[in-house]
Short mmCIF file of C-alpha atoms in Angstrom, two decimals:
data_model
loop_
_atom_site.label_atom_id
_atom_site.label_comp_id
_atom_site.label_asym_id
_atom_site.label_seq_id
_atom_site.Cartn_x
_atom_site.Cartn_y
_atom_site.Cartn_z
CA UNK A 25 2.15 62.54 47.68
CA UNK A 26 -0.71 64.91 48.35
CA UNK A 27 -4.13 63.87 49.76
CA UNK A 28 -5.83 64.95 46.49
CA UNK A 29 -3.65 62.99 44.22
CA UNK A 30 -4.03 59.88 46.47
CA UNK A 31 -8.01 60.12 46.30
CA UNK A 32 -7.84 60.58 42.54
CA UNK A 33 -5.42 57.71 41.81
CA UNK A 34 -7.16 55.46 44.55
CA UNK A 35 -10.48 56.12 42.98
CA UNK A 36 -9.14 55.41 39.47
CA UNK A 37 -7.55 52.02 40.76
CA UNK A 38 -10.82 51.01 42.63
CA UNK A 39 -13.22 51.56 39.65
CA UNK A 40 -12.14 48.35 37.73
CA UNK A 41 -10.97 46.39 40.83
CA UNK A 42 -14.59 46.40 42.34
CA UNK A 43 -15.82 44.95 39.19
CA UNK A 44 -13.11 42.45 38.65
CA UNK A 45 -13.63 41.20 42.07
CA UNK A 46 -17.27 40.50 41.53
CA UNK A 47 -16.63 39.12 38.20
CA UNK A 48 -14.26 36.51 39.51
CA UNK A 49 -17.15 34.45 41.07
CA UNK A 50 -17.59 31.20 39.42
CA UNK A 51 -20.21 30.89 36.88
CA UNK A 52 -22.01 27.89 38.52
CA UNK A 53 -22.14 29.80 41.88
CA UNK A 54 -23.40 32.98 39.86
CA UNK A 55 -26.16 30.88 38.27
CA UNK A 56 -27.41 29.65 41.30
CA UNK A 57 -28.37 32.93 42.42
CA UNK A 58 -29.12 34.92 38.98
CA UNK A 59 -31.37 37.52 40.52
CA UNK A 60 -28.83 38.16 43.15
CA UNK A 61 -26.03 38.34 40.82
CA UNK A 62 -27.89 40.66 38.71
CA UNK A 63 -28.56 43.13 41.63
CA UNK A 64 -24.74 42.97 42.77
CA UNK A 65 -23.72 43.50 39.10
CA UNK A 66 -25.99 46.63 38.89
CA UNK A 67 -24.81 48.27 42.11
CA UNK A 68 -21.18 47.59 41.43
CA UNK A 69 -21.68 49.21 37.95
CA UNK A 70 -22.94 52.18 39.47
CA UNK A 71 -20.31 52.16 42.15
CA UNK A 72 -17.66 52.18 39.26
CA UNK A 73 -19.52 55.23 37.76
CA UNK A 74 -19.45 56.95 41.01
CA UNK A 75 -15.72 56.35 41.46
CA UNK A 76 -15.32 57.83 37.83
CA UNK A 77 -17.15 60.99 39.00
CA UNK A 78 -14.78 61.26 41.86
CA UNK A 79 -11.77 60.96 39.66
CA UNK A 80 -13.61 63.62 37.34
CA UNK A 81 -14.27 65.95 40.26
CA UNK A 82 -10.72 65.68 41.96
CA UNK A 83 -8.54 65.68 38.79
CA UNK A 84 -10.74 67.61 36.25
CA UNK A 85 -8.62 68.64 33.31
CA UNK A 86 -5.37 69.29 35.31
CA UNK A 87 -1.89 68.09 34.91
CA UNK A 88 -1.44 64.21 34.45
CA UNK A 89 -1.13 62.17 37.48
CA UNK A 90 0.39 58.73 37.93
CA UNK A 91 0.84 55.95 40.40
CA UNK A 92 2.82 52.72 40.25
CA UNK A 93 1.82 49.88 42.69
CA UNK A 94 4.36 47.29 41.29
CA UNK A 95 7.12 47.45 38.84
CA UNK A 96 9.41 44.70 37.32
CA UNK A 97 12.21 45.64 35.11
CA UNK A 98 12.64 43.97 31.81
CA UNK A 99 15.79 42.83 29.95
CA UNK A 100 17.71 44.65 27.29
CA UNK A 101 16.88 47.99 28.97
CA UNK A 102 13.36 48.09 27.37
CA UNK A 103 11.71 49.42 30.35
CA UNK A 104 9.56 47.79 33.10
CA UNK A 105 6.28 46.26 33.44
CA UNK A 106 4.32 48.02 36.01
CA UNK A 107 0.92 48.01 37.50
CA UNK A 108 -0.37 51.36 38.02
CA UNK A 109 -2.63 54.15 36.90
CA UNK A 110 -2.13 57.12 34.54
CA UNK A 111 -4.76 59.99 34.89
CA UNK A 112 -5.09 62.93 32.41
CA UNK A 113 -7.86 64.56 30.67
CA UNK A 114 -8.31 61.87 28.39
CA UNK A 115 -8.46 59.12 31.08
CA UNK A 116 -11.16 61.23 32.85
CA UNK A 117 -13.23 61.63 30.04
CA UNK A 118 -13.10 58.02 28.77
CA UNK A 119 -13.36 56.57 32.45
CA UNK A 120 -16.56 58.69 32.89
CA UNK A 121 -18.02 57.83 29.71
CA UNK A 122 -17.48 54.25 29.70
CA UNK A 123 -18.48 53.61 33.45
CA UNK A 124 -21.68 55.48 32.78
CA UNK A 125 -22.67 53.33 29.66
CA UNK A 126 -21.75 50.27 31.48
CA UNK A 127 -23.75 51.14 34.39
CA UNK A 128 -26.50 51.75 32.01
CA UNK A 129 -26.25 48.66 30.15
CA UNK A 130 -26.17 46.73 33.45
CA UNK A 131 -29.27 48.30 34.41
CA UNK A 132 -31.04 47.32 31.26
CA UNK A 133 -29.62 43.84 31.35
CA UNK A 134 -31.11 43.35 34.86
CA UNK A 135 -34.53 43.05 33.24
CA UNK A 136 -33.51 42.01 30.01
CA UNK A 137 -31.81 38.80 31.23
CA UNK A 138 -34.26 38.15 34.20
CA UNK A 139 -35.36 34.32 34.23
CA UNK A 140 -32.62 33.17 31.78
CA UNK A 141 -31.20 29.91 33.25
CA UNK A 142 -27.59 31.59 32.52
CA UNK A 143 -28.40 34.87 34.17
CA UNK A 144 -25.70 34.77 36.67
CA UNK A 145 -23.19 33.75 34.06
CA UNK A 146 -24.03 36.77 31.88
CA UNK A 147 -23.71 39.26 34.59
CA UNK A 148 -20.21 37.74 35.58
CA UNK A 149 -18.71 38.27 32.25
CA UNK A 150 -20.30 41.80 31.74
CA UNK A 151 -18.51 42.65 35.03
CA UNK A 152 -15.33 41.20 33.80
CA UNK A 153 -15.67 42.81 30.35
CA UNK A 154 -16.40 46.14 31.98
CA UNK A 155 -13.39 45.82 34.44
CA UNK A 156 -11.13 45.12 31.48
CA UNK A 157 -12.30 48.26 29.72
CA UNK A 158 -11.80 50.46 32.81
CA UNK A 159 -8.39 48.95 33.34
CA UNK A 160 -7.41 49.47 29.65
CA UNK A 161 -8.41 53.33 30.34
CA UNK A 162 -6.56 53.79 33.43
CA UNK A 163 -3.53 51.74 32.64
CA UNK A 164 -0.31 53.68 33.32
CA UNK A 165 2.01 51.20 31.65
CA UNK A 166 2.09 50.02 27.89
CA UNK A 167 2.34 46.39 28.85
CA UNK A 168 -0.54 46.62 31.33
CA UNK A 169 -2.33 48.25 28.53
CA UNK A 170 -1.79 45.50 26.18
CA UNK A 171 -2.93 42.92 28.73
CA UNK A 172 -6.03 44.83 29.34
CA UNK A 173 -6.50 45.15 25.69
CA UNK A 174 -6.45 41.39 25.40
CA UNK A 175 -8.64 40.85 28.36
CA UNK A 176 -11.29 42.82 26.91
CA UNK A 177 -11.34 40.97 23.92
CA UNK A 178 -11.36 37.56 25.61
CA UNK A 179 -14.09 38.50 28.02
CA UNK A 180 -16.38 40.11 25.20
CA UNK A 181 -15.75 36.72 23.53
CA UNK A 182 -17.77 34.92 26.06
CA UNK A 183 -20.39 37.10 25.93
CA UNK A 184 -20.85 36.94 22.05
CA UNK A 185 -21.01 33.03 22.64
CA UNK A 186 -23.74 33.45 25.18
CA UNK A 187 -25.87 31.37 22.82
CA UNK A 188 -23.43 28.69 21.59
CA UNK A 189 -26.30 26.79 19.95
CA UNK A 190 -26.61 29.55 17.21
CA UNK A 191 -24.35 29.12 14.30
CA UNK A 192 -24.34 32.74 13.26
CA UNK A 193 -23.27 33.93 16.64
CA UNK A 194 -20.62 31.29 16.86
CA UNK A 195 -19.20 32.22 13.19
CA UNK A 196 -19.17 35.92 14.12
CA UNK A 197 -17.38 35.44 17.56
CA UNK A 198 -15.05 33.25 15.59
CA UNK A 199 -14.02 35.84 13.13
CA UNK A 200 -13.91 38.47 15.77
CA UNK A 201 -11.46 36.12 17.75
CA UNK A 202 -9.08 35.72 14.76
CA UNK A 203 -8.97 39.33 14.03
CA UNK A 204 -8.49 40.36 17.83
CA UNK A 205 -5.66 37.89 17.93
CA UNK A 206 -4.06 39.66 15.00
CA UNK A 207 -4.61 42.93 16.51
CA UNK A 208 -3.30 41.71 20.01
CA UNK A 209 0.01 40.61 18.40
CA UNK A 210 0.61 43.74 16.21
CA UNK A 211 0.06 45.85 19.50
CA UNK A 212 2.31 43.73 21.52
CA UNK A 213 4.92 44.19 18.98
CA UNK A 214 4.44 47.81 18.71
CA UNK A 215 4.74 48.21 22.57
CA UNK A 216 8.11 46.08 22.61
CA UNK A 217 9.42 48.26 19.75
CA UNK A 218 8.72 51.26 21.79
CA UNK A 219 10.23 50.16 24.78
CA UNK A 220 13.61 49.08 23.05
CA UNK A 221 13.58 52.59 21.33
CA UNK A 222 12.59 54.78 24.42
CA UNK A 223 13.69 52.60 27.16
CA UNK A 224 10.48 53.24 29.10
CA UNK A 225 6.89 51.72 29.04
CA UNK A 226 5.41 54.04 31.26
CA UNK A 227 2.82 56.36 29.50
CA UNK A 228 4.35 59.41 31.47
CA UNK A 229 7.96 58.44 30.37
CA UNK A 230 6.87 57.94 26.56
CA UNK A 231 5.32 61.24 26.70
CA UNK A 232 8.15 62.81 28.15
CA UNK A 233 10.69 61.11 25.82
CA UNK A 234 8.66 62.27 22.79
CA UNK A 235 8.57 65.78 23.90
CA UNK A 236 12.46 65.69 23.81
CA UNK A 237 12.82 63.78 20.52
CA UNK A 238 14.57 65.60 17.78
CA UNK A 239 14.84 64.82 13.95
CA UNK A 240 12.56 62.38 12.02
CA UNK A 241 10.88 59.60 13.89
CA UNK A 242 13.29 56.58 14.40
CA UNK A 243 12.39 53.35 12.12
CA UNK A 244 11.34 51.43 15.18
CA UNK A 245 8.76 53.96 16.28
CA UNK A 246 7.47 54.20 12.66
CA UNK A 247 7.30 50.60 12.55
CA UNK A 248 5.30 50.74 16.08
CA UNK A 249 3.02 53.51 14.48
CA UNK A 250 2.06 51.26 11.49
CA UNK A 251 1.37 48.33 13.71
CA UNK A 252 -0.68 50.60 16.01
CA UNK A 253 -2.91 51.40 13.01
CA UNK A 254 -3.32 47.85 11.97
CA UNK A 255 -4.43 47.17 15.61
CA UNK A 256 -6.74 50.16 15.56
CA UNK A 257 -8.21 49.31 12.38
CA UNK A 258 -8.97 45.42 13.42
CA UNK A 259 -10.50 46.70 16.71
CA UNK A 260 -12.76 49.30 15.09
CA UNK A 261 -14.02 46.74 12.44
CA UNK A 262 -12.60 48.72 9.54
CA UNK A 263 -13.19 47.51 5.75
CA UNK A 264 -12.53 44.82 4.85
CA UNK A 265 -12.47 43.19 8.58
CA UNK A 266 -15.83 44.56 9.24
CA UNK A 267 -18.21 41.67 8.90
CA UNK A 268 -18.14 40.31 12.46
CA UNK A 269 -19.44 43.51 13.77
CA UNK A 270 -22.50 43.06 11.47
CA UNK A 271 -23.20 39.55 12.62
CA UNK A 272 -23.06 39.77 16.38
CA UNK A 273 -26.77 40.53 16.73
CA UNK A 274 -27.42 36.80 17.74
CA UNK A 275 -25.92 37.92 21.10
CA UNK A 276 -28.12 39.52 23.87
CA UNK A 277 -28.99 43.23 23.19
CA UNK A 278 -26.94 44.49 26.19
CA UNK A 279 -23.96 43.07 24.63
CA UNK A 280 -24.51 44.76 21.30
CA UNK A 281 -25.02 48.12 23.12
CA UNK A 282 -21.78 47.64 25.18
CA UNK A 283 -19.95 46.47 22.02
CA UNK A 284 -20.93 49.25 19.78
CA UNK A 285 -21.03 51.99 22.53
CA UNK A 286 -18.04 50.96 24.08
CA UNK A 287 -15.55 48.39 23.15
CA UNK A 288 -15.38 49.15 19.34
CA UNK A 289 -14.19 52.65 20.31
CA UNK A 290 -11.12 51.03 21.75
CA UNK A 291 -9.20 51.59 18.45
CA UNK A 292 -9.82 55.25 18.49
CA UNK A 293 -8.69 55.52 21.99
CA UNK A 294 -5.56 53.55 21.22
CA UNK A 295 -4.56 56.22 18.62
CA UNK A 296 -5.35 59.11 20.78
CA UNK A 297 -3.53 57.54 23.73
CA UNK A 298 -0.44 57.19 21.41
CA UNK A 299 -1.02 60.49 19.77
CA UNK A 300 2.63 61.82 20.78
CA UNK A 301 3.96 58.97 18.58
CA UNK A 302 1.34 58.91 15.80
CA UNK A 303 1.54 62.69 15.45
CA UNK A 304 5.05 62.38 13.92
CA UNK A 305 4.39 59.03 11.93
CA UNK A 306 3.41 60.95 8.86
CA UNK A 307 2.57 57.85 6.33
CA UNK A 308 1.02 55.81 9.20
CA UNK A 309 -1.33 58.51 10.00
CA UNK A 310 -2.14 59.07 6.40
CA UNK A 311 -2.89 55.55 5.84
CA UNK A 312 -5.24 55.55 8.91
CA UNK A 313 -7.16 58.45 7.33
CA UNK A 314 -7.43 56.51 4.26
CA UNK A 315 -8.72 53.20 5.89
CA UNK A 316 -11.34 55.55 7.77
CA UNK A 317 -12.37 57.16 4.63
CA UNK A 318 -12.99 53.96 2.53
CA UNK A 319 -14.74 52.25 5.39
CA UNK A 320 -17.03 55.43 5.99
CA UNK A 321 -17.91 55.59 2.25
CA UNK A 322 -18.75 51.54 1.83
CA UNK A 323 -20.48 51.38 5.06
CA UNK A 324 -22.54 54.40 4.45
CA UNK A 325 -23.80 53.16 1.15
CA UNK A 326 -24.43 49.83 2.49
CA UNK A 327 -26.37 51.05 5.49
CA UNK A 328 -28.91 52.79 3.30
CA UNK A 329 -30.10 49.35 1.64
CA UNK A 330 -30.54 47.42 5.14
CA UNK A 331 -34.04 46.26 6.17
CA UNK A 332 -33.11 45.40 9.73
CA UNK A 333 -32.86 47.91 12.48
CA UNK A 334 -30.08 46.28 14.26
CA UNK A 335 -27.97 45.37 11.05
CA UNK A 336 -28.51 49.05 9.80
CA UNK A 337 -27.25 50.29 13.29
CA UNK A 338 -24.25 47.97 12.84
CA UNK A 339 -23.21 49.55 9.48
CA UNK A 340 -23.78 52.87 11.00
CA UNK A 341 -21.19 51.91 13.58
CA UNK A 342 -18.73 50.68 11.18
CA UNK A 343 -19.21 54.25 9.20
CA UNK A 344 -18.79 56.17 12.46
CA UNK A 345 -15.65 54.20 13.36
CA UNK A 346 -14.07 55.18 9.98
CA UNK A 347 -15.36 58.64 10.42
CA UNK A 348 -13.50 58.72 13.74
CA UNK A 349 -10.35 57.20 12.62
CA UNK A 350 -10.40 59.58 9.69
CA UNK A 351 -10.45 62.52 12.26
CA UNK A 352 -7.54 60.88 14.12
CA UNK A 353 -5.58 60.31 10.92
CA UNK A 354 -6.08 64.08 9.88
CA UNK A 355 -4.54 64.74 13.61
CA UNK A 356 -7.81 66.19 15.01
CA UNK A 357 -7.51 64.17 18.04
CA UNK A 358 -9.63 66.34 20.36
CA UNK A 359 -12.49 66.15 17.70
CA UNK A 360 -11.95 62.39 17.38
CA UNK A 361 -12.64 62.20 21.24
CA UNK A 362 -15.57 64.43 20.89
CA UNK A 363 -16.93 62.06 18.33
CA UNK A 364 -16.37 59.00 20.46
CA UNK A 365 -18.13 60.58 23.30
CA UNK A 366 -21.13 61.41 21.11
CA UNK A 367 -21.18 58.13 19.31
CA UNK A 368 -21.13 56.04 22.56
CA UNK A 369 -24.00 57.87 23.97
CA UNK A 370 -26.04 57.90 20.91
CA UNK A 371 -25.33 54.33 20.03
CA UNK A 372 -26.08 52.92 23.54
CA UNK A 373 -29.43 54.55 23.42
CA UNK A 374 -30.15 53.39 19.91
CA UNK A 375 -29.37 49.75 20.63
CA UNK A 376 -31.04 49.82 23.84
CA UNK A 377 -34.26 51.45 22.54
CA UNK A 378 -34.07 49.41 19.10
CA UNK A 379 -37.26 47.58 20.07
CA UNK A 380 -39.44 50.74 20.10
CA UNK A 381 -38.01 51.97 16.72
CA UNK A 382 -40.88 50.41 14.91
CA UNK A 383 -43.12 53.12 16.42
CA UNK A 384 -41.20 55.68 14.56
CA UNK A 385 -42.04 54.07 11.20
CA UNK A 386 -45.64 54.06 12.21
CA UNK A 387 -45.75 57.75 12.77
CA UNK A 388 -47.08 59.91 10.02
CA UNK A 389 -44.26 61.17 7.74
CA UNK A 390 -44.32 64.45 6.05
CA UNK A 391 -45.18 64.97 2.11
CA UNK A 392 -42.39 65.74 -0.19
CA UNK A 393 -42.75 67.26 -3.46
CA UNK A 394 -42.79 64.96 -6.44
CA UNK A 395 -39.80 65.22 -8.83
CA UNK A 396 -36.97 65.43 -6.30
CA UNK A 397 -34.95 68.35 -5.60
CA UNK A 398 -34.74 71.12 -8.09
CA UNK A 399 -31.53 72.96 -9.12
CA UNK A 400 -32.37 75.91 -6.95
CA UNK A 401 -32.85 73.69 -3.94
CA UNK A 402 -29.20 72.55 -4.17
CA UNK A 403 -28.05 76.01 -4.71
CA UNK A 404 -30.12 77.36 -1.55
CA UNK A 405 -29.26 74.39 0.60
CA UNK A 406 -25.34 74.63 -0.12
CA UNK A 407 -25.09 78.24 0.09
CA UNK A 408 -27.22 78.35 3.31
CA UNK A 409 -25.10 75.42 4.96
CA UNK A 410 -21.68 76.90 3.93
CA UNK A 411 -22.60 80.31 5.25
CA UNK A 412 -23.41 78.77 8.71
CA UNK A 413 -20.28 77.00 8.83
CA UNK A 414 -18.18 79.72 7.89
CA UNK A 415 -19.78 82.17 10.28
CA UNK A 416 -19.45 79.48 13.10
CA UNK A 417 -15.96 78.85 12.36
CA UNK A 418 -15.11 82.41 12.40
CA UNK A 419 -16.72 82.93 15.81
CA UNK A 420 -14.58 80.39 17.14
CA UNK A 421 -11.35 81.50 15.73
CA UNK A 422 -10.79 78.57 13.26
CA UNK A 423 -7.65 79.42 11.12
CA UNK A 424 -7.39 78.01 7.77
CA UNK A 425 -3.76 78.26 7.54
CA UNK A 426 -2.87 76.61 10.80
CA UNK A 427 -5.93 74.21 10.91
CA UNK A 428 -6.58 72.94 7.44
CA UNK A 429 -7.66 69.64 8.51
CA UNK A 430 -10.45 71.31 10.77
CA UNK A 431 -11.68 73.20 7.37
CA UNK A 432 -12.04 69.71 5.95
CA UNK A 433 -14.30 68.63 8.86
CA UNK A 434 -16.18 71.86 8.77
CA UNK A 435 -17.02 71.28 5.07
CA UNK A 436 -18.33 67.90 6.18
CA UNK A 437 -20.74 69.63 8.57
CA UNK A 438 -21.82 71.87 5.95
CA UNK A 439 -22.60 68.90 3.68
CA UNK A 440 -24.74 67.51 6.65
CA UNK A 441 -26.60 70.81 7.11
CA UNK A 442 -27.06 71.00 3.36
CA UNK A 443 -28.85 67.72 3.59
CA UNK A 444 -31.18 68.95 6.23
CA UNK A 445 -31.87 71.96 4.44
CA UNK A 446 -32.56 70.06 1.22
CA UNK A 447 -35.14 67.75 2.78
CA UNK A 448 -36.93 70.85 4.34
CA UNK A 449 -36.98 72.59 0.87
CA UNK A 450 -38.61 69.57 -0.66
CA UNK A 451 -41.44 69.52 1.63
CA UNK A 452 -44.88 70.77 0.94
CA UNK A 453 -45.89 73.99 3.07
CA UNK A 454 -42.16 74.17 3.84
CA UNK A 455 -41.98 77.79 5.22
CA UNK A 456 -42.01 76.99 8.95
CA UNK A 457 -40.15 73.78 8.52
CA UNK A 458 -37.31 75.53 6.69
CA UNK A 459 -37.12 77.94 9.14
CA UNK A 460 -36.71 75.18 11.97
CA UNK A 461 -34.15 73.45 9.80
CA UNK A 462 -32.38 76.64 9.46
CA UNK A 463 -32.04 77.21 13.34
CA UNK A 464 -31.26 73.60 13.76
CA UNK A 465 -28.41 73.85 11.14
CA UNK A 466 -27.13 76.81 12.86
CA UNK A 467 -27.26 75.29 16.30
CA UNK A 468 -25.21 72.30 14.79
CA UNK A 469 -22.68 74.17 13.31
CA UNK A 470 -21.96 76.47 16.45
CA UNK A 471 -22.31 73.40 18.54
CA UNK A 472 -19.69 71.44 16.40
CA UNK A 473 -17.08 74.23 16.57
CA UNK A 474 -17.93 75.26 19.99
CA UNK A 475 -17.61 71.57 21.44
CA UNK A 476 -14.46 70.93 19.54
CA UNK A 477 -12.91 74.29 21.20
CA UNK A 478 -13.94 72.91 24.52
CA UNK A 479 -12.40 69.48 24.06
CA UNK A 480 -9.38 71.00 22.46
CA UNK A 481 -8.87 73.04 25.51
CA UNK A 482 -9.46 70.08 27.76
CA UNK A 483 -7.11 67.60 26.01
CA UNK A 484 -4.59 70.19 24.94
CA UNK A 485 -1.81 68.73 27.37
CA UNK A 486 -2.76 65.13 26.75
CA UNK A 487 -2.20 64.71 23.10
CA UNK A 488 0.55 65.90 20.70
CA UNK A 489 -0.22 68.44 18.09
CA UNK A 490 0.24 67.47 14.47
CA UNK A 491 2.07 70.22 12.29
CA UNK A 492 0.25 71.39 9.33
CA UNK A 493 1.32 69.34 6.16
CA UNK A 494 1.23 71.12 2.64
CA UNK A 495 2.10 68.03 0.85
CA UNK A 496 0.48 66.90 -2.45
CA UNK A 497 -0.87 63.62 -0.78
CA UNK A 498 -2.49 65.50 1.99
CA UNK A 499 -4.24 68.08 -0.41
CA UNK A 500 -5.56 65.12 -2.57
CA UNK A 501 -6.72 63.52 0.69
CA UNK A 502 -8.47 66.66 2.01
CA UNK A 503 -10.38 66.98 -1.50
CA UNK A 504 -11.17 63.30 -1.50
CA UNK A 505 -12.92 63.44 1.76
CA UNK A 506 -15.03 66.52 0.95
CA UNK A 507 -15.93 64.77 -2.41
CA UNK A 508 -17.08 61.43 -0.82
CA UNK A 509 -19.56 63.31 1.62
CA UNK A 510 -20.97 65.43 -1.22
CA UNK A 511 -21.06 62.24 -3.50
CA UNK A 512 -22.83 60.49 -0.75
CA UNK A 513 -25.32 63.26 -0.51
CA UNK A 514 -25.95 63.50 -4.11
CA UNK A 515 -26.45 59.88 -4.66
CA UNK A 516 -28.83 59.43 -1.80
CA UNK A 517 -31.19 62.00 -3.64
CA UNK A 518 -30.56 60.88 -7.21
CA UNK A 519 -30.39 57.02 -6.72
CA UNK A 520 -33.99 56.61 -7.79
CA UNK A 521 -33.40 58.18 -10.88
CA UNK A 522 -31.06 55.62 -12.07
CA UNK A 523 -32.57 53.13 -14.59
CA UNK A 524 -34.35 50.28 -12.94
CA UNK A 525 -32.33 47.47 -13.86
CA UNK A 526 -29.06 49.22 -13.00
CA UNK A 527 -30.38 50.56 -9.71
CA UNK A 528 -31.70 47.15 -8.53
CA UNK A 529 -28.51 45.43 -9.35
CA UNK A 530 -26.52 48.20 -7.47
CA UNK A 531 -29.09 47.76 -4.45
CA UNK A 532 -28.54 44.05 -4.35
CA UNK A 533 -24.72 44.30 -4.31
CA UNK A 534 -24.85 46.89 -1.57
CA UNK A 535 -27.28 44.99 0.41
CA UNK A 536 -24.78 42.21 0.54
CA UNK A 537 -21.91 44.14 1.50
CA UNK A 538 -20.32 43.61 -2.05
CA UNK A 539 -19.70 40.10 -0.82
CA UNK A 540 -16.36 41.01 0.67
CA UNK A 541 -17.11 39.58 4.10
CA UNK A 542 -17.88 36.07 2.30
CA UNK A 543 -14.37 36.08 0.92
CA UNK A 544 -12.99 36.99 4.25
CA UNK A 545 -15.04 34.28 6.15
CA UNK A 546 -13.86 31.67 3.57
CA UNK A 547 -10.26 32.73 4.12
CA UNK A 548 -10.48 32.75 7.88
CA UNK A 549 -12.01 29.30 8.13
CA UNK A 550 -9.42 27.75 5.91
CA UNK A 551 -6.64 29.36 7.77
CA UNK A 552 -8.11 28.87 11.38
CA UNK A 553 -10.90 26.30 11.28
CA UNK A 554 -13.95 27.09 13.46
CA UNK A 555 -14.38 24.83 16.64
CA UNK A 556 -17.61 24.11 18.18
CA UNK A 557 -18.28 26.56 21.13
CA UNK A 558 -18.35 25.41 24.67
CA UNK A 559 -21.97 25.18 26.35
CA UNK A 560 -22.47 27.31 29.19
CA UNK A 561 -23.29 25.39 32.36
#
């Protein structure tokens, strides 16, 4: 083993280990020295980020590297349980991203939690949660991946129950706990099906076996793909299992930031990690795209009616997760990974800075012309946005024949830019602002396709390609995706023109999330009764 390989894998192992060892400190001891525990957590979180940078520097986007520290053969020729690491481009990107977000959250939490009687307990479980996430990212074995998946959920559960005297926090944690256990079971069964079929549980072995697979996907792997879709949908709080994500605001703000910027993305990471299997799953991948599209549409509508900043951000997370799984369902894994990185950084900042968001509402707002957008406004906005997207796609070599799914997402970007231009056209004295909006729209289109090209190059050897499909269902799905985004844009601008009684009724129903979570909550509490949360000592 070369020295470079040794350093890369050693740094990948050390990143979660240093956090896990400190997180093993008993809560009573940690609480006796809360400020000291806070400083320790902060130093170790930044140390983990430094180790992630070492992995990024030493490995870059080169060939995959793996290291096995311990291996135990399993019966029935279903592979082995192994403790080790697997480092490829996806690992490097995710390890750097999550460790950076974790370090920022830890720094913020040091001041936020100062003086709390359970300050040490909080930082202990924050470290354990970060350690579990990083273990999930670097895991080289599917069973190790599942154990880290479960540990992440259980560690987060303790953070969500940091204030057990708050009924809303307890109920949200309970629902999340139930959904997580279903997701855990689904993922475990999927892994066992993969092991029994491919006779290996190492990621390197699974990828190699899938490259040599000929013919249609075996029934066991097809079943595993459906279970992976279920597990990813539950982890990403997809409709109708989204309610808990909106109700965890009773937990400390650093927990919300870590959850929305990091942990909830694990579902998309799971699909990307299992891309070689998912790419051949056909119907399962289509189902993932449909789930993402439905969640995106519902959450986007509900988000517009919310009056609480944090609740609105939570609905935004649900919508973004839907968008991310939609991209993965369309086979655009590199784009989904780009979306994951951008969303994590944005959402971490949004939650940590949510307290100062009120200042934005106090600022002066531009004046819009009365009467709403005129027909020529719509025409100019859509034509301009479409032209920008087409030019940017042409510059970066987008092929409509071989990349039809990318054309769909390009159309989504055009709709987003059209919204920007439409707002600029409605402003009074809009010449300068329209010019600025056009420049921003052009940068968005070129940045979107440019970053996609960069990420596609970076992870080309880490994910399997999805063959272009010309089936009727895929065509209908593509048209539905574009129609949903155009419909959301049109509804946002024309909603106030709906007669008042109907508009108010729609707004009330949307504000309450169409009451779906109420039914889900009743079902869960009947099937799995809520027990009082333990008080932190």
